[in-house]
Amino acid sequence: MSEQKIPQVTAKRLPLYYRYLEKLHAIGKKRVSSAQLSDALQIDPATIRRDFSYLGELGKKGYGYNVNYLLQFLRDFLRQDEVSNVVLVGVGHLGTALLGYNFYRSHNTKIVAGFDADPGKVGQEVDGIPVYSMERFAEVRELHNVEVAILTVPANVAQATTDRIVRSGIRGILNFTPARLTVPPHVRMHNIDLTIELQTLIYFLKNFPIDEYVPPLELPDPTREG
């Protein structure tokens, strides 16, 4: 399938749709409406219809969406049948936790190696994932055809580490460090600052209280009837 240009906010929601459609498919649902998706995912139905409209004519008015067709379409579009190997740099407390997690809910993303500067960690395994020295980064990256790295190193070495892995061929970085890093134009970086996220959550709870419970986005249950 040829690449299609869609808004980044839409692209971020597509995996969420895909995961929920997998749940519907697993329990034998044949079709679903945008209103039903909206109830489950807490996304406005007009937004859902607009998101899908960027991908073509996927539904029928008065019928909704065929679950099997939409699931297969998104699988192809998101390349869910292709496994993307990822590496993690910085096997501290957070890095070790992420190695243990290893995207267990994703069939197409896999951490294949960890890297650390501590000689005591090099040569060890975390949940079956080997930990290498940084001297072997370029070799291991090429062996596994890795383009994406998760960065969980201390902030004071984050930029130097970033420069090194980019020179070795990394094109995407998920940055868990508090440092704001500089990368070349051809490299995409997403910053995940847990402190900022927590502070933002606390701020919103204190200043924008909600009066009723909103079901969590992460685990909508398609087996529950409204």
PDB file of N, CA and C in Angstrom, residues 16-33 35-42 67 71 105 215-226:
ATOM      1  N   LEU A  16      -4.842   2.876  18.445  1.00  0.00           N
ATOM      2  CA  LEU A  16      -5.888   2.686  19.443  1.00  0.00           C
ATOM      3  C   LEU A  16      -7.115   2.046  18.815  1.00  0.00           C
ATOM      4  N   TYR A  17      -7.506   2.529  17.634  1.00  0.00           N
ATOM      5  CA  TYR A  17      -8.615   1.894  16.905  1.00  0.00           C
ATOM      6  C   TYR A  17      -8.286   0.425  16.609  1.00  0.00           C
ATOM      7  N   TYR A  18      -7.078   0.204  16.163  1.00  0.00           N
ATOM      8  CA  TYR A  18      -6.676  -1.151  15.777  1.00  0.00           C
ATOM      9  C   TYR A  18      -6.778  -2.111  16.967  1.00  0.00           C
ATOM     10  N   ARG A  19      -6.278  -1.687  18.109  1.00  0.00           N
ATOM     11  CA  ARG A  19      -6.306  -2.551  19.287  1.00  0.00           C
ATOM     12  C   ARG A  19      -7.732  -2.889  19.696  1.00  0.00           C
ATOM     13  N   TYR A  20      -8.638  -1.908  19.634  1.00  0.00           N
ATOM     14  CA  TYR A  20     -10.016  -2.178  20.025  1.00  0.00           C
ATOM     15  C   TYR A  20     -10.722  -3.062  18.999  1.00  0.00           C
ATOM     16  N   LEU A  21     -10.423  -2.849  17.718  1.00  0.00           N
ATOM     17  CA  LEU A  21     -11.009  -3.714  16.694  1.00  0.00           C
ATOM     18  C   LEU A  21     -10.555  -5.150  16.856  1.00  0.00           C
ATOM     19  N   GLU A  22      -9.307  -5.342  17.313  1.00  0.00           N
ATOM     20  CA  GLU A  22      -8.838  -6.705  17.601  1.00  0.00           C
ATOM     21  C   GLU A  22      -9.711  -7.356  18.674  1.00  0.00           C
ATOM     22  N   LYS A  23     -10.085  -6.599  19.682  1.00  0.00           N
ATOM     23  CA  LYS A  23     -10.947  -7.130  20.744  1.00  0.00           C
ATOM     24  C   LYS A  23     -12.325  -7.487  20.190  1.00  0.00           C
ATOM     25  N   LEU A  24     -12.875  -6.607  19.336  1.00  0.00           N
ATOM     26  CA  LEU A  24     -14.178  -6.886  18.731  1.00  0.00           C
ATOM     27  C   LEU A  24     -14.119  -8.150  17.874  1.00  0.00           C
ATOM     28  N   HIS A  25     -13.068  -8.266  17.091  1.00  0.00           N
ATOM     29  CA  HIS A  25     -12.907  -9.437  16.226  1.00  0.00           C
ATOM     30  C   HIS A  25     -12.804 -10.710  17.054  1.00  0.00           C
ATOM     31  N   ALA A  26     -12.109 -10.634  18.175  1.00  0.00           N
ATOM     32  CA  ALA A  26     -11.898 -11.818  19.010  1.00  0.00           C
ATOM     33  C   ALA A  26     -13.196 -12.354  19.594  1.00  0.00           C
ATOM     34  N   ILE A  27     -14.190 -11.469  19.826  1.00  0.00           N
ATOM     35  CA  ILE A  27     -15.457 -11.939  20.383  1.00  0.00           C
ATOM     36  C   ILE A  27     -16.522 -12.130  19.297  1.00  0.00           C
ATOM     37  N   GLY A  28     -16.108 -12.011  18.030  1.00  0.00           N
ATOM     38  CA  GLY A  28     -17.010 -12.335  16.933  1.00  0.00           C
ATOM     39  C   GLY A  28     -17.898 -11.215  16.445  1.00  0.00           C
ATOM     40  N   LYS A  29     -17.617  -9.963  16.823  1.00  0.00           N
ATOM     41  CA  LYS A  29     -18.412  -8.839  16.328  1.00  0.00           C
ATOM     42  C   LYS A  29     -18.162  -8.647  14.836  1.00  0.00           C
ATOM     43  N   LYS A  30     -19.239  -8.427  14.087  1.00  0.00           N
ATOM     44  CA  LYS A  30     -19.123  -8.294  12.633  1.00  0.00           C
ATOM     45  C   LYS A  30     -19.096  -6.843  12.166  1.00  0.00           C
ATOM     46  N   ARG A  31     -19.760  -5.973  12.899  1.00  0.00           N
ATOM     47  CA  ARG A  31     -19.763  -4.575  12.493  1.00  0.00           C
ATOM     48  C   ARG A  31     -19.806  -3.687  13.720  1.00  0.00           C
ATOM     49  N   VAL A  32     -19.404  -2.422  13.510  1.00  0.00           N
ATOM     50  CA  VAL A  32     -19.358  -1.476  14.605  1.00  0.00           C
ATOM     51  C   VAL A  32     -19.616  -0.083  14.041  1.00  0.00           C
ATOM     52  N   SER A  33     -20.299   0.741  14.796  1.00  0.00           N
ATOM     53  CA  SER A  33     -20.580   2.107  14.360  1.00  0.00           C
ATOM     54  C   SER A  33     -19.583   3.071  14.996  1.00  0.00           C
ATOM     55  N   ALA A  35     -20.442   5.584  16.661  1.00  0.00           N
ATOM     56  CA  ALA A  35     -20.971   5.886  17.997  1.00  0.00           C
ATOM     57  C   ALA A  35     -20.513   4.839  19.011  1.00  0.00           C
ATOM     58  N   GLN A  36     -20.499   3.566  18.598  1.00  0.00           N
ATOM     59  CA  GLN A  36     -20.035   2.508  19.494  1.00  0.00           C
ATOM     60  C   GLN A  36     -18.537   2.640  19.783  1.00  0.00           C
ATOM     61  N   LEU A  37     -17.775   2.970  18.755  1.00  0.00           N
ATOM     62  CA  LEU A  37     -16.348   3.206  18.965  1.00  0.00           C
ATOM     63  C   LEU A  37     -16.142   4.402  19.892  1.00  0.00           C
ATOM     64  N   SER A  38     -16.973   5.414  19.714  1.00  0.00           N
ATOM     65  CA  SER A  38     -16.871   6.607  20.545  1.00  0.00           C
ATOM     66  C   SER A  38     -17.122   6.281  22.012  1.00  0.00           C
ATOM     67  N   ASP A  39     -18.161   5.492  22.285  1.00  0.00           N
ATOM     68  CA  ASP A  39     -18.476   5.113  23.660  1.00  0.00           C
ATOM     69  C   ASP A  39     -17.325   4.341  24.296  1.00  0.00           C
ATOM     70  N   ALA A  40     -16.709   3.461  23.528  1.00  0.00           N
ATOM     71  CA  ALA A  40     -15.653   2.605  24.063  1.00  0.00           C
ATOM     72  C   ALA A  40     -14.344   3.344  24.266  1.00  0.00           C
ATOM     73  N   LEU A  41     -14.020   4.254  23.342  1.00  0.00           N
ATOM     74  CA  LEU A  41     -12.701   4.885  23.341  1.00  0.00           C
ATOM     75  C   LEU A  41     -12.707   6.327  23.835  1.00  0.00           C
ATOM     76  N   GLN A  42     -13.917   6.845  24.121  1.00  0.00           N
ATOM     77  CA  GLN A  42     -14.047   8.229  24.598  1.00  0.00           C
ATOM     78  C   GLN A  42     -13.438   9.224  23.599  1.00  0.00           C
ATOM     79  N   VAL A  67     -16.064  -4.965  10.775  1.00  0.00           N
ATOM     80  CA  VAL A  67     -14.934  -5.128  11.687  1.00  0.00           C
ATOM     81  C   VAL A  67     -13.775  -5.852  11.004  1.00  0.00           C
ATOM     82  N   LEU A  71     -10.306  -3.984  10.317  1.00  0.00           N
ATOM     83  CA  LEU A  71      -9.141  -4.517  11.023  1.00  0.00           C
ATOM     84  C   LEU A  71      -8.026  -4.865  10.047  1.00  0.00           C
ATOM     85  N   ARG A 105       2.058  -6.099  24.647  1.00  0.00           N
ATOM     86  CA  ARG A 105       0.749  -5.993  23.998  1.00  0.00           C
ATOM     87  C   ARG A 105       0.875  -5.740  22.499  1.00  0.00           C
ATOM     88  N   PRO A 215     -14.607   6.331  31.944  1.00  0.00           N
ATOM     89  CA  PRO A 215     -13.918   5.045  31.809  1.00  0.00           C
ATOM     90  C   PRO A 215     -12.545   5.225  31.188  1.00  0.00           C
ATOM     91  N   PRO A 216     -11.560   4.419  31.594  1.00  0.00           N
ATOM     92  CA  PRO A 216     -10.208   4.551  31.055  1.00  0.00           C
ATOM     93  C   PRO A 216     -10.133   4.202  29.590  1.00  0.00           C
ATOM     94  N   LEU A 217      -9.255   4.921  28.864  1.00  0.00           N
ATOM     95  CA  LEU A 217      -9.074   4.659  27.438  1.00  0.00           C
ATOM     96  C   LEU A 217      -8.415   3.322  27.182  1.00  0.00           C
ATOM     97  N   GLU A 218      -7.531   2.892  28.070  1.00  0.00           N
ATOM     98  CA  GLU A 218      -6.634   1.803  27.739  1.00  0.00           C
ATOM     99  C   GLU A 218      -7.321   0.455  27.566  1.00  0.00           C
ATOM    100  N   LEU A 219      -8.321   0.181  28.398  1.00  0.00           N
ATOM    101  CA  LEU A 219      -8.856  -1.171  28.398  1.00  0.00           C
ATOM    102  C   LEU A 219     -10.367  -1.197  28.262  1.00  0.00           C
ATOM    103  N   PRO A 220     -10.934  -0.629  27.198  1.00  0.00           N
ATOM    104  CA  PRO A 220     -12.376  -0.755  27.007  1.00  0.00           C
ATOM    105  C   PRO A 220     -12.748  -2.208  26.785  1.00  0.00           C
ATOM    106  N   ASP A 221     -13.883  -2.621  27.341  1.00  0.00           N
ATOM    107  CA  ASP A 221     -14.290  -4.019  27.268  1.00  0.00           C
ATOM    108  C   ASP A 221     -15.421  -4.172  26.269  1.00  0.00           C
ATOM    109  N   PRO A 222     -15.157  -4.750  25.097  1.00  0.00           N
ATOM    110  CA  PRO A 222     -16.211  -4.857  24.077  1.00  0.00           C
ATOM    111  C   PRO A 222     -17.284  -5.874  24.415  1.00  0.00           C
ATOM    112  N   THR A 223     -17.081  -6.685  25.466  1.00  0.00           N
ATOM    113  CA  THR A 223     -18.063  -7.708  25.792  1.00  0.00           C
ATOM    114  C   THR A 223     -19.181  -7.145  26.659  1.00  0.00           C
ATOM    115  N   ARG A 224     -18.965  -5.934  27.206  1.00  0.00           N
ATOM    116  CA  ARG A 224     -19.985  -5.336  28.055  1.00  0.00           C
ATOM    117  C   ARG A 224     -21.056  -4.669  27.205  1.00  0.00           C
ATOM    118  N   GLU A 225     -22.278  -4.949  27.512  1.00  0.00           N
ATOM    119  CA  GLU A 225     -23.373  -4.323  26.784  1.00  0.00           C
ATOM    120  C   GLU A 225     -23.691  -2.994  27.450  1.00  0.00           C
ATOM    121  N   GLY A 226     -24.090  -2.041  26.585  1.00  0.00           N
ATOM    122  CA  GLY A 226     -24.410  -0.747  27.146  1.00  0.00           C
ATOM    123  C   GLY A 226     -25.624  -0.822  28.027  1.00  0.00           C
TER     124      GLY A 226
END
